PDB file of C-alpha atoms in Angstrom:
ATOM      1  CA  MET N   9     102.734-203.805 -16.132  1.00  0.00           C
ATOM      2  CA  ILE N  10     100.396-206.457 -14.618  1.00  0.00           C
ATOM      3  CA  LYS N  11     101.657-205.504 -11.322  1.00  0.00           C
ATOM      4  CA  ASP N  12     101.001-201.765 -11.974  1.00  0.00           C
ATOM      5  CA  THR N  13      97.380-202.633 -12.869  1.00  0.00           C
ATOM      6  CA  VAL N  14      96.823-204.779  -9.620  1.00  0.00           C
ATOM      7  CA  LEU N  15      98.554-201.962  -7.575  1.00  0.00           C
ATOM      8  CA  ASN N  16      96.481-199.226  -9.335  1.00  0.00           C
ATOM      9  CA  TYR N  17      93.337-201.359  -8.508  1.00  0.00           C
ATOM     10  CA  LYS N  18      94.363-201.776  -4.884  1.00  0.00           C
ATOM     11  CA  LEU N  19      94.781-198.030  -4.562  1.00  0.00           C
ATOM     12  CA  LEU N  20      91.604-197.368  -5.918  1.00  0.00           C
ATOM     13  CA  VAL N  21      89.695-199.756  -3.639  1.00  0.00           C
ATOM     14  CA  ASP N  22      91.851-198.336  -0.741  1.00  0.00           C
ATOM     15  CA  ASN N  23      90.470-194.922  -1.199  1.00  0.00           C
ATOM     16  CA  LEU N  24      86.915-195.189  -2.072  1.00  0.00           C
ATOM     17  CA  GLY N  25      85.715-193.746   1.084  1.00  0.00           C
ATOM     18  CA  ASN N  26      87.518-190.535  -0.010  1.00  0.00           C
ATOM     19  CA  LEU N  27      86.324-190.681  -3.627  1.00  0.00           C
ATOM     20  CA  ILE N  28      82.815-191.330  -2.282  1.00  0.00           C
ATOM     21  CA  ALA N  29      83.289-188.122   0.206  1.00  0.00           C
ATOM     22  CA  ILE N  30      84.655-186.218  -2.715  1.00  0.00           C
ATOM     23  CA  SER N  31      81.941-187.080  -5.108  1.00  0.00           C
ATOM     24  CA  GLY N  32      79.209-185.069  -2.776  1.00  0.00           C
ATOM     25  CA  TYR N  33      76.954-187.735  -3.262  1.00  0.00           C
ATOM     26  CA  ARG N  34      75.075-189.380   0.033  1.00  0.00           C
ATOM     27  CA  ASN N  35      75.590-192.908   0.690  1.00  0.00           C
ATOM     28  CA  ASP N  36      71.950-193.584   0.779  1.00  0.00           C
ATOM     29  CA  PHE N  37      71.650-192.304  -2.782  1.00  0.00           C
ATOM     30  CA  ILE N  38      74.426-194.080  -3.845  1.00  0.00           C
ATOM     31  CA  ALA N  39      73.256-197.403  -2.296  1.00  0.00           C
ATOM     32  CA  LYS N  40      70.000-196.870  -4.039  1.00  0.00           C
ATOM     33  CA  LYS N  41      71.407-196.551  -7.283  1.00  0.00           C
ATOM     34  CA  MET N  42      73.850-199.552  -6.968  1.00  0.00           C
ATOM     35  CA  GLY N  43      70.911-201.676  -5.722  1.00  0.00           C
ATOM     36  CA  ILE N  44      71.949-202.225  -2.248  1.00  0.00           C
ATOM     37  CA  LYS N  45      70.576-201.622   1.092  1.00  0.00           C
ATOM     38  CA  PRO N  46      72.223-198.564   2.907  1.00  0.00           C
ATOM     39  CA  THR N  47      73.251-200.582   5.679  1.00  0.00           C
ATOM     40  CA  THR N  48      75.004-202.977   3.410  1.00  0.00           C
ATOM     41  CA  PHE N  49      76.663-199.998   1.792  1.00  0.00           C
ATOM     42  CA  SER N  50      78.061-198.720   4.792  1.00  0.00           C
ATOM     43  CA  VAL N  51      79.318-201.700   5.951  1.00  0.00           C
ATOM     44  CA  LYS N  52      81.339-202.197   2.685  1.00  0.00           C
ATOM     45  CA  LYS N  53      82.580-198.734   2.771  1.00  0.00           C
ATOM     46  CA  GLN N  54      83.915-199.346   6.511  1.00  0.00           C
ATOM     47  CA  LYS N  55      85.592-202.595   5.455  1.00  0.00           C
ATOM     48  CA  THR N  56      86.554-201.884   1.891  1.00  0.00           C
ATOM     49  CA  THR N  57      84.819-205.415   1.257  1.00  0.00           C
ATOM     50  CA  TRP N  58      83.853-204.541  -2.683  1.00  0.00           C
ATOM     51  CA  THR N  59      83.479-206.963  -5.231  1.00  0.00           C
ATOM     52  CA  ILE N  60      84.996-206.132  -8.672  1.00  0.00           C
ATOM     53  CA  GLU N  61      81.226-205.676  -9.716  1.00  0.00           C
ATOM     54  CA  GLU N  62      80.399-203.257  -6.705  1.00  0.00           C
ATOM     55  CA  VAL N  63      83.402-201.120  -7.466  1.00  0.00           C
ATOM     56  CA  GLU N  64      82.389-200.567 -11.185  1.00  0.00           C
ATOM     57  CA  LYS N  65      78.894-199.919  -9.997  1.00  0.00           C
ATOM     58  CA  LEU N  66      80.037-197.606  -7.690  1.00  0.00           C
ATOM     59  CA  LEU N  67      82.289-195.583  -9.796  1.00  0.00           C
ATOM     60  CA  SER N  68      79.555-195.478 -12.573  1.00  0.00           C
ATOM     61  CA  VAL N  69      77.712-193.530  -9.948  1.00  0.00           C
ATOM     62  CA  ILE N  70      80.204-191.063  -8.413  1.00  0.00           C
ATOM     63  CA  GLU N  71      82.309-190.614 -11.404  1.00  0.00           C
ATOM     64  CA  ASN N  72      82.821-186.736 -11.764  1.00  0.00           C
ATOM     65  CA  GLU N  73      85.691-184.590 -12.482  1.00  0.00           C
ATOM     66  CA  GLU N  74      86.552-184.337  -8.505  1.00  0.00           C
ATOM     67  CA  THR N  75      86.943-187.937  -8.275  1.00  0.00           C
ATOM     68  CA  GLU N  76      88.763-188.062 -11.345  1.00  0.00           C
ATOM     69  CA  ASP N  77      91.183-185.762 -10.304  1.00  0.00           C
ATOM     70  CA  TYR N  78      91.423-187.046  -6.882  1.00  0.00           C
ATOM     71  CA  PHE N  79      92.678-190.716  -8.088  1.00  0.00           C
ATOM     72  CA  LEU N  80      94.781-188.785 -10.842  1.00  0.00           C
ATOM     73  CA  GLY N  81      96.517-187.113  -7.781  1.00  0.00           C
ATOM     74  CA  LEU N  82      96.897-190.372  -5.991  1.00  0.00           C
ATOM     75  CA  LEU N  83      98.310-192.189  -9.031  1.00  0.00           C
ATOM     76  CA  MET N  84     100.677-189.285  -9.349  1.00  0.00           C
ATOM     77  CA  GLU N  85     101.829-189.480  -5.796  1.00  0.00           C
ATOM     78  CA  SER N  86     102.347-193.202  -5.892  1.00  0.00           C
ATOM     79  CA  LEU N  87     104.435-192.874  -9.134  1.00  0.00           C
ATOM     80  CA  GLU N  88     107.103-190.340  -7.479  1.00  0.00           C
ATOM     81  CA  GLN N  89     109.057-193.186  -5.825  1.00  0.00           C
ATOM     82  CA  ASP N  90     109.781-194.544  -9.363  1.00  0.00           C
ATOM     83  CA  GLU N  91     112.807-194.276 -11.108  1.00  0.00           C
ATOM     84  CA  THR N  92     112.809-191.344 -13.915  1.00  0.00           C
ATOM     85  CA  ILE N  93     115.002-190.162 -16.789  1.00  0.00           C
ATOM     86  CA  THR N  94     115.432-186.723 -18.580  1.00  0.00           C
ATOM     87  CA  LEU N  95     113.745-186.321 -21.524  1.00  0.00           C
ATOM     88  CA  ALA N  96     117.387-185.829 -23.046  1.00  0.00           C
ATOM     89  CA  GLN N  97     117.823-189.489 -21.920  1.00  0.00           C
ATOM     90  CA  PHE N  98     114.766-190.358 -23.440  1.00  0.00           C
ATOM     91  CA  LYS N  99     115.316-189.061 -26.608  1.00  0.00           C
ATOM     92  CA  LYS N 100     118.619-190.784 -26.688  1.00  0.00           C
ATOM     93  CA  GLU N 101     117.337-193.914 -26.055  1.00  0.00           C
ATOM     94  CA  VAL N 102     114.355-193.915 -28.776  1.00  0.00           C
ATOM     95  CA  GLY N 103     116.744-192.595 -31.186  1.00  0.00           C
ATOM     96  CA  TRP N 104     115.404-189.111 -31.649  1.00  0.00           C
ATOM     97  CA  LYS N 105     117.582-185.975 -32.334  1.00  0.00           C
TER      98      LYS N 105
END
């Protein structure tokens, strides 16, 4: 569970540039809303050197249906390699009829 949380956060941070692009907001607008200089924002975007607090601020600015859908898609792709069971197997394991 903890490992999954860390992997999901890493997936999020690694894809912040894509999320920013999908959000439709300009970099200077986001930087202003976050309270940082546009040049600092650009460097952080290129090098992915975001702090946790900056990620929270950034997401509060760019969060919309498109960014949510994109990240959900990334999460689903990352889970494709996980082992799965059928519904029948699940019902058997939990004791459902």
